[in-house]
Structures are given as C-alpha cells and as structure tokens.
Short mmCIF file of C-alpha atoms and ligand atoms in Angstrom, two decimals:
data_model
loop_
_atom_site.label_atom_id
_atom_site.label_comp_id
_atom_site.label_asym_id
_atom_site.label_seq_id
_atom_site.Cartn_x
_atom_site.Cartn_y
_atom_site.Cartn_z
CA MET A 1 20.82 -42.33 43.19
CA GLU A 2 24.53 -41.99 42.47
CA TYR A 3 25.54 -39.22 40.13
CA GLU A 4 28.57 -38.42 38.07
CA SER A 5 29.45 -34.86 37.20
CA VAL A 6 30.32 -33.54 33.78
CA ILE A 7 32.53 -30.47 34.00
CA GLY A 8 34.10 -28.27 31.37
CA LEU A 9 36.25 -25.22 32.03
CA GLU A 10 36.56 -21.99 30.08
CA ILE A 11 39.77 -20.30 31.04
CA HIS A 12 40.65 -16.77 30.02
CA ALA A 13 44.28 -15.70 30.25
CA GLU A 14 45.43 -12.16 29.52
CA LEU A 15 48.55 -12.27 27.38
CA ASN A 16 51.47 -10.29 28.71
CA THR A 17 52.32 -8.45 25.52
CA GLU A 18 53.69 -4.90 25.69
CA SER A 19 50.78 -3.44 23.77
CA LYS A 20 47.08 -4.14 23.34
CA MET A 21 45.51 -6.53 20.82
CA PHE A 22 44.46 -4.05 18.15
CA CYS A 23 46.19 -0.77 19.05
CA GLY A 24 49.50 0.50 20.43
CA CYS A 25 48.31 1.27 23.98
CA GLY A 26 50.27 -0.15 26.89
CA THR A 27 48.95 -3.06 28.96
CA HIS A 28 50.61 -2.39 32.30
CA PHE A 29 48.39 -3.36 35.25
CA GLY A 30 47.53 -0.84 37.97
CA GLU A 31 47.89 2.45 36.06
CA ALA A 32 45.53 5.36 36.76
CA PRO A 33 42.07 4.69 35.21
CA ASN A 34 41.63 5.48 31.52
CA THR A 35 45.23 6.55 30.96
CA GLN A 36 46.05 3.67 28.61
CA THR A 37 43.49 4.34 25.93
CA CYS A 38 43.27 5.61 22.35
CA PRO A 39 40.55 6.00 19.68
CA VAL A 40 40.84 2.29 18.72
CA CYS A 41 40.31 0.76 22.17
CA LEU A 42 37.72 3.42 23.02
CA GLY A 43 35.82 2.40 19.89
CA LEU A 44 35.70 5.92 18.43
CA PRO A 45 34.17 6.17 14.94
CA GLY A 46 36.64 5.86 12.10
CA SER A 47 39.39 4.14 14.08
CA LEU A 48 40.76 0.90 12.64
CA PRO A 49 42.26 -2.11 14.44
CA VAL A 50 45.57 -3.76 13.54
CA ALA A 51 46.25 -7.22 15.02
CA ASN A 52 49.15 -7.72 17.43
CA ALA A 53 51.51 -10.31 15.89
CA LYS A 54 53.08 -11.20 19.25
CA ALA A 55 49.67 -12.11 20.70
CA ILE A 56 48.96 -14.40 17.75
CA GLU A 57 52.36 -16.05 18.25
CA TYR A 58 51.64 -16.55 21.98
CA VAL A 59 48.32 -18.28 21.29
CA ILE A 60 49.85 -20.59 18.69
CA LYS A 61 52.67 -21.48 21.10
CA SER A 62 50.10 -22.20 23.82
CA GLY A 63 48.20 -24.43 21.42
CA LEU A 64 51.33 -26.34 20.44
CA ALA A 65 52.26 -26.81 24.10
CA VAL A 66 48.97 -28.61 24.79
CA GLY A 67 48.99 -30.72 21.64
CA CYS A 68 46.54 -28.64 19.58
CA GLY A 69 46.33 -28.56 15.83
CA ILE A 70 46.87 -25.06 14.42
CA ASN A 71 44.46 -23.74 11.83
CA LEU A 72 46.55 -22.38 8.97
CA TYR A 73 43.68 -20.05 8.10
CA SER A 74 41.93 -18.22 10.90
CA ILE A 75 39.76 -15.12 11.15
CA PHE A 76 38.37 -12.69 13.70
CA HIS A 77 34.64 -12.32 14.32
CA ARG A 78 32.61 -9.62 15.98
CA LYS A 79 30.65 -10.76 19.01
CA ASN A 80 27.85 -8.26 19.42
CA TYR A 81 26.51 -7.25 22.75
CA PHE A 82 25.70 -4.08 24.57
CA TYR A 83 27.39 -3.45 27.88
CA PRO A 84 29.17 -0.37 29.25
CA ASP A 85 32.52 -2.16 29.56
CA MET A 86 32.60 -2.66 25.76
CA PRO A 87 32.75 0.73 24.00
CA LYS A 88 32.38 -0.63 20.44
CA ASP A 89 29.25 -2.61 21.43
CA TYR A 90 31.00 -5.64 20.05
CA GLN A 91 34.03 -7.60 21.13
CA ILE A 92 36.54 -8.77 18.55
CA SER A 93 36.80 -12.49 19.12
CA GLN A 94 36.94 -15.72 17.14
CA TYR A 95 34.04 -17.97 16.28
CA ASP A 96 34.18 -20.96 13.95
CA GLN A 97 37.80 -20.55 12.81
CA PRO A 98 39.85 -20.26 16.01
CA LEU A 99 43.64 -20.44 15.98
CA CYS A 100 43.96 -23.78 17.80
CA ILE A 101 41.79 -26.89 18.07
CA ASN A 102 41.82 -30.40 19.59
CA GLY A 103 44.47 -30.42 22.30
CA PHE A 104 44.71 -32.11 25.67
CA ILE A 105 46.26 -31.99 29.10
CA ASP A 106 47.34 -35.14 30.94
CA LEU A 107 46.71 -35.17 34.67
CA ASP A 108 48.40 -37.27 37.29
CA MET A 109 45.83 -37.62 40.05
CA ASN A 110 47.04 -39.50 43.12
CA ASP A 111 45.94 -42.98 42.15
CA TYR A 112 45.03 -42.66 38.50
CA GLN A 113 45.83 -40.71 35.35
CA THR A 114 43.39 -38.98 33.08
CA ARG A 115 43.41 -36.93 29.89
CA ILE A 116 41.31 -33.79 29.57
CA GLY A 117 40.57 -32.72 26.02
CA ILE A 118 40.90 -29.11 24.89
CA THR A 119 38.27 -28.15 22.32
CA ARG A 120 39.77 -24.90 21.16
CA ILE A 121 41.94 -21.92 21.98
CA HIS A 122 41.01 -18.60 20.50
CA LEU A 123 42.19 -15.03 20.66
CA GLU A 124 40.04 -12.04 21.58
CA GLU A 125 40.25 -8.70 23.31
CA ASP A 126 39.50 -8.04 26.95
CA THR A 127 36.75 -5.67 28.02
CA GLY A 128 37.02 -2.61 30.23
CA LYS A 129 36.54 -2.91 33.94
CA LEU A 130 33.42 -1.79 35.79
CA ILE A 131 33.78 -0.70 39.38
CA HIS A 132 30.45 -0.72 41.22
CA ILE A 133 30.20 1.82 44.01
CA GLY A 134 28.03 0.79 46.95
CA GLY A 135 26.13 -2.49 47.15
CA ALA A 136 29.18 -4.44 48.38
CA GLY A 137 30.94 -3.96 45.06
CA ARG A 138 28.35 -5.91 43.10
CA ILE A 139 26.08 -4.37 40.52
CA ALA A 140 22.98 -5.32 42.48
CA GLY A 141 22.38 -2.54 44.98
CA ALA A 142 25.20 -0.32 43.66
CA LYS A 143 24.55 3.43 43.52
CA TYR A 144 26.54 3.94 40.34
CA SER A 145 29.34 2.32 38.37
CA LEU A 146 32.66 3.64 37.08
CA VAL A 147 34.35 2.33 33.99
CA ASP A 148 38.08 1.96 33.38
CA PHE A 149 39.06 1.26 29.76
CA ASN A 150 42.73 0.50 30.50
CA ARG A 151 41.92 -3.19 30.21
CA ALA A 152 39.74 -2.79 27.09
CA GLY A 153 41.60 -4.31 24.18
CA VAL A 154 44.21 -6.24 26.19
CA PRO A 155 44.86 -9.52 24.32
CA LEU A 156 42.92 -12.34 25.87
CA MET A 157 43.23 -16.03 25.13
CA GLU A 158 40.29 -18.32 25.82
CA ILE A 159 40.96 -22.00 26.38
CA VAL A 160 37.87 -24.19 26.27
CA SER A 161 38.09 -27.72 27.61
CA GLU A 162 36.00 -30.71 26.60
CA PRO A 163 33.47 -31.77 29.27
CA ASP A 164 35.93 -34.50 30.30
CA ILE A 165 36.38 -33.41 33.90
CA ARG A 166 34.61 -35.62 36.46
CA THR A 167 35.47 -34.20 39.88
CA PRO A 168 36.25 -30.83 41.49
CA GLU A 169 39.76 -32.14 42.21
CA GLU A 170 40.35 -32.87 38.53
CA ALA A 171 39.07 -29.38 37.66
CA LYS A 172 41.57 -27.83 40.03
CA ALA A 173 44.42 -30.03 38.78
CA TYR A 174 43.58 -29.16 35.16
CA ALA A 175 43.49 -25.41 35.83
CA GLN A 176 46.74 -25.58 37.78
CA LYS A 177 48.49 -27.58 35.09
CA LEU A 178 47.31 -25.21 32.39
CA ARG A 179 48.52 -22.27 34.45
CA ALA A 180 51.94 -23.92 34.86
CA VAL A 181 52.14 -24.42 31.08
CA LEU A 182 51.26 -20.79 30.30
CA ILE A 183 53.68 -19.41 32.89
CA THR A 184 56.43 -21.68 31.62
CA LEU A 185 55.78 -20.41 28.09
CA GLY A 186 55.96 -16.85 29.44
CA VAL A 187 52.77 -15.84 27.62
CA SER A 188 50.75 -14.80 30.68
CA ASP A 189 51.40 -14.23 34.35
CA CYS A 190 48.12 -16.05 35.10
CA SER A 191 47.39 -14.21 38.33
CA MET A 192 43.92 -15.12 39.55
CA GLU A 193 44.18 -12.33 42.09
CA LYS A 194 44.87 -9.61 39.49
CA GLY A 195 42.34 -11.20 37.16
CA SER A 196 44.84 -12.06 34.43
CA MET A 197 43.57 -15.64 34.68
CA ARG A 198 39.83 -16.19 35.03
CA VAL A 199 38.15 -19.55 35.30
CA ASP A 200 34.49 -20.24 34.53
CA ALA A 201 33.09 -23.74 35.00
CA ASN A 202 30.21 -25.51 33.24
CA ILE A 203 28.72 -28.26 35.34
CA SER A 204 25.92 -30.78 35.02
CA ILE A 205 25.31 -34.12 36.65
CA ARG A 206 23.84 -37.38 35.38
CA PRO A 207 23.10 -40.79 36.84
CA LYS A 208 26.29 -42.80 37.06
CA GLY A 209 26.67 -45.01 34.00
CA SER A 210 24.41 -42.92 31.76
CA THR A 211 25.86 -41.13 28.74
CA GLY A 212 23.24 -38.41 28.34
CA LEU A 213 23.85 -34.88 29.50
CA GLY A 214 21.94 -33.08 32.23
CA VAL A 215 21.11 -29.37 32.26
CA LYS A 216 24.28 -27.41 32.90
CA THR A 217 24.94 -24.28 34.85
CA GLU A 218 27.88 -21.94 34.44
CA LEU A 219 29.76 -20.82 37.55
CA LYS A 220 31.45 -17.43 37.72
CA ASN A 221 33.48 -15.42 40.23
CA LEU A 222 35.90 -18.26 40.93
CA ASN A 223 38.84 -16.21 42.13
CA SER A 224 41.17 -18.97 43.27
CA PHE A 225 41.76 -22.67 42.71
CA ARG A 226 40.18 -23.22 46.10
CA SER A 227 37.04 -21.34 45.04
CA LEU A 228 36.88 -23.40 41.86
CA GLN A 229 36.96 -26.64 43.81
CA ARG A 230 34.53 -25.47 46.50
CA ALA A 231 32.04 -23.96 44.05
CA LEU A 232 31.92 -27.15 41.99
CA ALA A 233 31.45 -29.31 45.09
CA TYR A 234 28.60 -27.05 46.20
CA GLU A 235 26.93 -27.05 42.80
CA ILE A 236 27.16 -30.84 42.44
CA GLU A 237 25.43 -31.22 45.79
CA ARG A 238 22.77 -28.64 44.93
CA GLN A 239 21.93 -30.34 41.64
CA ALA A 240 21.90 -33.83 43.19
CA LYS A 241 19.56 -32.61 45.92
CA ALA A 242 17.15 -31.12 43.35
CA LEU A 243 17.06 -34.37 41.37
CA ASN A 244 16.72 -36.56 44.46
CA GLU A 245 13.83 -34.49 45.72
CA GLY A 246 12.09 -34.72 42.36
CA LYS A 247 12.56 -31.03 41.58
CA PRO A 248 14.53 -31.03 38.31
CA GLU A 249 13.00 -27.61 37.49
CA GLU A 250 15.42 -26.14 40.03
CA ILE A 251 18.25 -26.81 37.61
CA VAL A 252 18.00 -24.41 34.67
CA GLN A 253 20.59 -23.37 32.12
CA GLU A 254 21.90 -20.23 33.75
CA THR A 255 24.97 -18.41 34.99
CA ARG A 256 25.48 -18.63 38.73
CA HIS A 257 27.61 -16.44 40.95
CA TRP A 258 29.88 -18.07 43.54
CA ASP A 259 29.95 -16.30 46.90
CA GLU A 260 33.18 -17.34 48.62
CA ALA A 261 32.10 -16.02 52.04
CA LYS A 262 28.69 -17.70 51.98
CA GLY A 263 30.06 -20.82 50.32
CA ALA A 264 27.10 -20.92 47.92
CA THR A 265 26.10 -20.16 44.32
CA SER A 266 23.12 -18.05 43.29
CA THR A 267 21.45 -17.09 40.01
CA LEU A 268 23.23 -14.27 38.15
CA ARG A 269 21.43 -14.37 34.81
CA THR A 270 19.89 -16.90 32.50
CA LYS A 271 22.39 -18.31 30.08
CA GLU A 272 22.69 -16.72 26.68
CA TYR A 273 23.15 -18.77 23.51
CA ALA A 274 25.71 -18.27 20.74
CA HIS A 275 23.06 -17.00 18.30
CA ASP A 276 22.25 -14.16 20.70
CA TYR A 277 25.61 -12.64 19.82
CA ARG A 278 25.07 -12.36 16.05
CA TYR A 279 28.67 -13.28 15.27
CA PHE A 280 29.96 -12.10 11.89
CA PRO A 281 33.45 -11.83 10.37
CA ASP A 282 35.14 -8.54 11.24
CA PRO A 283 35.46 -6.65 7.94
CA ASP A 284 38.23 -4.41 9.36
CA LEU A 285 40.71 -7.22 9.95
CA VAL A 286 42.50 -9.33 7.36
CA PRO A 287 42.41 -13.12 7.75
CA MET A 288 45.44 -14.75 9.36
CA GLU A 289 47.32 -17.23 7.19
CA PHE A 290 50.31 -19.23 8.37
CA ASP A 291 52.73 -21.54 6.63
CA ILE A 292 53.92 -24.81 8.13
CA ALA A 293 57.50 -23.54 8.43
CA TYR A 294 56.34 -20.76 10.77
CA ILE A 295 54.40 -23.22 12.94
CA ASP A 296 57.39 -25.58 13.04
CA PHE A 297 59.64 -22.69 13.99
CA LEU A 298 57.37 -21.82 16.94
CA ARG A 299 57.27 -25.48 17.94
CA SER A 300 61.07 -25.54 18.03
CA GLN A 301 61.01 -22.57 20.40
CA LEU A 302 58.95 -24.32 23.10
CA PRO A 303 60.71 -24.60 26.47
CA GLU A 304 60.64 -27.66 28.73
CA LEU A 305 56.98 -28.07 29.70
CA PRO A 306 55.68 -29.08 33.16
CA ASN A 307 54.98 -32.74 32.28
CA GLU A 308 58.43 -33.07 30.71
CA ARG A 309 59.96 -31.45 33.74
CA LYS A 310 58.11 -33.90 35.97
CA GLN A 311 59.58 -36.85 34.06
CA ARG A 312 63.05 -35.31 34.37
CA PHE A 313 62.62 -34.80 38.13
CA ILE A 314 61.75 -38.49 38.50
CA LYS A 315 64.78 -39.56 36.44
CA GLU A 316 67.37 -36.98 37.44
CA TYR A 317 66.58 -36.57 41.14
CA GLY A 318 65.03 -39.95 41.88
CA LEU A 319 61.79 -38.38 43.14
CA PRO A 320 58.60 -40.45 43.47
CA VAL A 321 55.89 -39.60 40.89
CA HIS A 322 53.64 -37.93 43.45
CA GLU A 323 56.38 -35.58 44.70
CA ALA A 324 57.57 -34.78 41.18
CA ASN A 325 53.99 -33.97 40.25
CA LEU A 326 53.52 -31.54 43.15
CA LEU A 327 56.86 -29.85 42.56
CA THR A 328 56.09 -29.16 38.90
CA GLU A 329 52.57 -27.91 39.60
CA SER A 330 53.93 -24.39 39.31
CA LYS A 331 57.02 -23.09 37.56
CA ALA A 332 58.10 -21.24 40.70
CA MET A 333 57.98 -24.44 42.80
CA GLY A 334 60.04 -26.36 40.25
CA ASP A 335 62.59 -23.54 39.96
CA PHE A 336 62.88 -23.30 43.75
CA PHE A 337 63.44 -27.03 44.03
CA GLU A 338 66.14 -27.15 41.37
CA GLU A 339 68.02 -24.15 42.74
CA THR A 340 67.94 -25.53 46.28
CA ALA A 341 69.10 -28.98 45.14
CA LYS A 342 72.00 -27.35 43.28
CA LEU A 343 73.11 -25.28 46.31
CA TYR A 344 72.62 -28.10 48.80
CA LYS A 345 74.34 -30.90 46.86
CA GLY A 346 72.88 -33.47 49.30
CA ASP A 347 69.94 -35.82 48.79
CA PRO A 348 67.35 -34.02 46.61
CA LYS A 349 64.61 -36.01 48.36
CA ALA A 350 65.36 -34.05 51.55
CA VAL A 351 64.73 -30.83 49.60
CA ALA A 352 61.46 -32.22 48.26
CA ASN A 353 60.35 -33.33 51.72
CA TRP A 354 60.97 -29.93 53.26
CA MET A 355 59.28 -28.10 50.40
CA LEU A 356 56.20 -30.30 50.40
CA GLY A 357 56.10 -30.55 54.19
CA ASP A 358 56.93 -27.54 56.36
CA MET A 359 57.28 -25.07 53.51
CA SER A 360 53.91 -25.92 51.91
CA TYR A 361 52.30 -25.83 55.33
CA TYR A 362 53.43 -22.25 55.97
CA LEU A 363 52.66 -21.17 52.41
CA ASN A 364 49.11 -22.50 52.72
CA THR A 365 48.63 -20.97 56.15
CA GLU A 366 49.75 -17.55 54.94
CA GLY A 367 48.10 -17.92 51.53
CA LEU A 368 51.36 -17.14 49.74
CA GLU A 369 53.05 -18.38 46.60
CA ILE A 370 56.55 -19.72 46.96
CA ASP A 371 58.13 -16.69 45.25
CA GLU A 372 56.33 -14.30 47.61
CA THR A 373 58.16 -15.30 50.80
CA ALA A 374 61.43 -14.31 52.44
CA VAL A 375 62.69 -17.89 52.20
CA THR A 376 64.98 -18.43 49.22
CA PRO A 377 66.68 -21.59 47.94
CA LYS A 378 69.79 -20.42 49.81
CA HIS A 379 67.85 -20.47 53.11
CA LEU A 380 66.60 -24.01 52.67
CA ALA A 381 69.96 -25.31 51.37
CA GLU A 382 71.80 -23.79 54.37
CA LEU A 383 69.26 -25.28 56.77
CA LEU A 384 69.74 -28.75 55.30
CA LYS A 385 73.52 -28.38 55.44
CA LEU A 386 73.33 -27.47 59.14
CA ILE A 387 71.38 -30.68 59.80
CA ASP A 388 73.85 -32.77 57.79
CA LYS A 389 76.81 -31.28 59.63
CA GLY A 390 75.18 -32.12 62.96
CA VAL A 391 75.03 -28.47 64.04
CA ILE A 392 71.29 -28.75 64.58
CA SER A 393 68.86 -31.66 64.77
CA GLY A 394 65.92 -32.10 62.42
CA LYS A 395 63.66 -31.14 65.30
CA ILE A 396 65.47 -27.83 65.86
CA ALA A 397 65.36 -27.20 62.11
CA LYS A 398 61.59 -27.40 62.30
CA GLU A 399 61.66 -24.69 64.97
CA ILE A 400 63.96 -22.50 62.92
CA PHE A 401 61.88 -22.76 59.78
CA PRO A 402 58.92 -20.54 60.77
CA GLU A 403 61.28 -17.81 61.97
CA MET A 404 63.22 -18.01 58.73
CA PHE A 405 59.90 -17.83 56.90
CA GLU A 406 58.81 -14.73 58.76
CA THR A 407 62.03 -12.77 59.05
CA GLY A 408 64.12 -13.94 56.11
CA LYS A 409 67.10 -14.41 58.43
CA LEU A 410 69.54 -17.11 57.36
CA PRO A 411 69.33 -20.28 59.49
CA GLN A 412 72.85 -19.97 60.93
CA VAL A 413 72.03 -16.45 62.16
CA ILE A 414 68.93 -17.74 63.97
CA VAL A 415 70.91 -20.66 65.44
CA GLU A 416 73.56 -18.28 66.83
CA GLU A 417 71.06 -15.72 68.13
CA LYS A 418 69.07 -18.33 70.00
CA GLY A 419 71.88 -20.65 71.01
CA MET A 420 70.16 -23.53 69.28
CA THR A 421 73.28 -25.43 68.28
CA GLN A 422 73.10 -29.12 68.79
CA ILE A 423 74.91 -30.66 71.76
CA SER A 424 77.35 -33.11 70.25
CA ASP A 425 79.79 -33.15 73.15
CA GLU A 426 80.10 -36.77 74.24
CA ALA A 427 80.93 -35.99 77.91
CA GLU A 428 77.96 -33.65 78.24
CA ILE A 429 75.52 -36.11 76.69
CA SER A 430 76.95 -38.91 78.80
CA LYS A 431 76.23 -36.94 81.97
CA ILE A 432 72.65 -36.32 80.88
CA ILE A 433 72.07 -39.99 80.14
CA ASP A 434 73.39 -40.95 83.58
CA MET A 435 70.80 -38.61 85.08
CA VAL A 436 68.05 -40.18 82.98
CA LEU A 437 69.04 -43.68 84.04
CA GLU A 438 69.11 -42.70 87.71
CA GLU A 439 65.70 -41.07 87.58
CA ASN A 440 64.01 -43.92 85.70
CA THR A 441 65.20 -47.14 87.31
CA SER A 442 61.91 -48.94 86.79
CA THR A 443 61.89 -48.13 83.05
CA VAL A 444 65.46 -49.36 82.81
CA GLU A 445 64.40 -52.67 84.35
CA GLU A 446 61.48 -52.93 81.94
CA TYR A 447 63.89 -52.44 79.04
CA ARG A 448 66.25 -55.11 80.37
CA ALA A 449 63.23 -57.42 80.71
CA GLY A 450 62.72 -57.08 76.94
CA LYS A 451 60.31 -54.15 76.63
CA ASP A 452 61.65 -52.28 73.59
CA LYS A 453 59.20 -49.42 74.02
CA ALA A 454 61.05 -48.38 77.16
CA PHE A 455 64.06 -47.40 75.07
CA GLY A 456 62.08 -44.77 73.20
CA PHE A 457 60.85 -43.35 76.48
CA LEU A 458 64.41 -43.00 77.80
CA ILE A 459 65.50 -41.27 74.56
CA GLY A 460 62.61 -38.88 74.99
CA GLN A 461 63.70 -38.06 78.54
CA ALA A 462 67.26 -37.35 77.39
CA MET A 463 65.98 -35.10 74.58
CA ARG A 464 63.80 -33.30 77.11
CA LEU A 465 66.75 -32.60 79.39
CA THR A 466 68.73 -31.17 76.45
CA ARG A 467 65.67 -29.14 75.40
CA GLY A 468 65.70 -30.89 72.07
CA ARG A 469 69.29 -29.86 71.37
CA GLY A 470 70.98 -33.20 72.01
CA ASN A 471 72.45 -34.96 68.98
CA PRO A 472 69.94 -37.82 68.49
CA GLN A 473 72.47 -40.28 67.03
CA LEU A 474 74.85 -39.67 69.93
CA ILE A 475 72.12 -40.03 72.56
CA ASN A 476 70.96 -43.22 70.91
CA ARG A 477 74.45 -44.75 70.84
CA LEU A 478 75.46 -43.77 74.37
CA LEU A 479 72.16 -44.86 75.87
CA ARG A 480 72.41 -48.27 74.20
CA GLU A 481 76.01 -48.67 75.39
CA LYS A 482 75.15 -47.74 78.96
CA LEU A 483 72.13 -50.05 79.07
CA GLN A 484 74.18 -52.96 77.79
CA ALA A 485 77.06 -52.29 80.22
ZN1 ZN N 1 44.29 1.84 22.49
#
C-alpha cells in the first residue's frame, strides 16, 4: 500500500522584547536562575498582569508578513493545567479569538511549488524551565528536578499550520522559511539551540488518494531542522509498517519523544484534548481592540520579506531560482551574499557558487551558521578578486578556503605565507610544457592522431609539475601552440 503523510507544525517562537509578557521583568537569556522574576511571573496571590504592547505589535506584524487576517477584537484565555514549571497553575494564552488567522507560506521546492496554510497565530506566555538531575536529563529516572522561572512569562508566539505539509522536506522548508520571516522582522532570534524556536509536528498517514485522516501522533524534542526531518521520516515509516502488518492499534493519538541519538520516537504521554484545559477568558486582562489605521501602519512598517528578496535576487543579480531560494533561506545568508557581491563587484553568480558550494560544505561539516564563522564577506570577495586577477587559480582558491574558514586569515595573507601564487610567467610555463611533451611522446602522438582526450591528460601533467600553481589559461594556450607547431 502506498501512503501519503499529512503533517501540521506548531511552532513556538519567543519574542525578543525587553520585558516579559505581563510584567516588567527582563527576558535576557542565560542569567542566573530565578533572578528575573517578580510577584506577577511567580504567580503570587494578588499580583495582576498587564499586557506588553510591543509583544502584541510583534505578533500582528508576523501575521501580516504571512498573509494573515488580523482580528480587530482579541482576548486572552487561561489554559489550566498543573505542572511545576507553571506557578499560577494556568498559562495565559489565547483560545477562540487569537490575534491572527488564515495566513500562508509559499514554498519553492526543487521541482514544484506549494502553499502551506497557517491556521492561526496567537500570543501566550512561556513557562519556567525544569532541569532534571540524573536520569540523562529526562524526567524519567531523574533523582529530582530544579525549576528556573526566568523564562516564565516571556512572550511566546504560537504559529499553527494547516495539515497541508506532505513530506519531511516540505516540513523543513516551511519551518526554515518561517524562521527567515521572523528573523527578518526582528521579532525573535529563533534559535533552536537556545530554545527560542521550538517545533512540534503532528503527523498521520493515509492511503494515497484518500481524503480521510488517519490517527495522528505529535512529535516533540525536535531540536534542529535536521531532527524535524529525520523524526518525521521515522514516524512515517513506523506508521506505515503498523498499517501494513495489520496492527493499526499501534498508532494511537499520543505525544512521542524524538531521540536524536537513537534515531527513533517513543511514547511520552497520551495526547490531551482541548477540553482538558478548561479554557476561560482571563478576567484580569482587558480585551485587545485595534483600529484599521493601526494595522495599516504596522503593515507599512514591514521590511523586505524573504520571498520578495528571492525575487529581487533573481532580477537584480541574475541568479537562477534554486540559488536565489537557498540564499534567502536565512537572513544571514542573504545579507552575506549581498555584502560580498557589493565588495567583489564581479559576477554575483561566482559569489553564489562559492557560498552554496565550498562555504555550505564547511558550514554543514562544522554545524555552524554563516554568521558564526571567521569568514566574512570581505574574505570571500578578496578570494574571488585574487582568482580574477590571475594571482591564484580556482583550484588553489579551494585549498585556501578551509584555512580561511578555520583561521580567519585574509586570502592574500595565506597566499603569501604559503607561496601559493599562480605561475603566470610565460617562459617558466613554456619550460614545463616542454618537459611534459618530452616525457609523454606516445600521448602526443595519440593527440595528433585525433584523440582529444590526450590533451586533457597533458594539461593534467603540466598542472602536476607546477603543483597546481600554473595559470590554467596560459598552460592551455601554450600547450595547444606547441602541439600545433
Ligand atoms: Zn516578572
């Protein structure tokens, strides 16, 4: 049986406001535990919340950026549950009147395009953080748990997608695009590592062509885009296996934990339903009412968004769609590209090729983001200029790149230190070619007999003798001249 998967993502992004959602406490990450707290975010009796206007503005801007309608009347609800990370025993969230509804994100997959609907975006407060001691950091098997309320009350935006996603690749592309939008807006730093962006995935499968919905599971602990993609692929296979073996009872509505090291999901808890939370309007907070002029004003403040930037890259720099798509996947990539192109002044496609080739390779290998390395736009621009000027060959540039990446030294410094300059002296190259011709008389005859392949071999020999430093154009020209003489 062939199956199709139905995936929806719930993405939480912490907003990078100066203060918390309902009190004046700071939101800075990494402070000593429980130092950024007050009676409101500790849920002490008698304390009253006041909503953070900046956070509301950020959510509306996010909604506008992904084509959402904005509810002109919106309220906060209490979501009741008991857990030690939530001192009030309820979380202030939104229920049936969220700030934003009905948006979308357009994805450019390699050979097709698709639109993923966004059901809603709402505003809530984050919970405290539990640190489990012993038991490999998980609650199961832990000796005791510590709680840090610094995060309790940090503004949190939840973006719920429609179940429009069909593959793990689309899920990753959607999450990445959304992240690029939020970073471009400057509303969140969206760090999956620090937990300021958290992705949960709902996944079910159904026979291809059917429109019904299977039983879904929710996947948690997806700490990177890679985890998201891997966890979904695993879960699709697990569910398909259960159905194929006639054991549908193995798929139950539940929350499953992704174990990155094991590469598998396992049951965390059975899924709760909305009515379990006994939502009711928060009587301590006034409703939010907006006028159209305010919404229009926020709309006019939106910066250039990733999809717009992609279109501009295609038009302004002549990049193919695929390259433009990759370069606008993150704001940092796009910024790096534009700065390098400006410094280099040569063909922007060369910049794109280096960024998506060697640079991406080393970034992936080291697991780094582009703004976390020693290589700056100046480095790459200088490297490209050295190639254009004929100081180094493209091959040498490829050798310089990893050293530049590791040490942050400028390319010309590395070239001088290692004596890697290209040999462009005609007399010197001429001598080398004479040697090649003498040593390879049979290949020369083959070439003269019409075997074109032989030419490439002779070029290779000349490059070998110059240890890759010979100017390729010069070698090519002189070799051709000498063979025709
Ligand atoms: Zn507080």
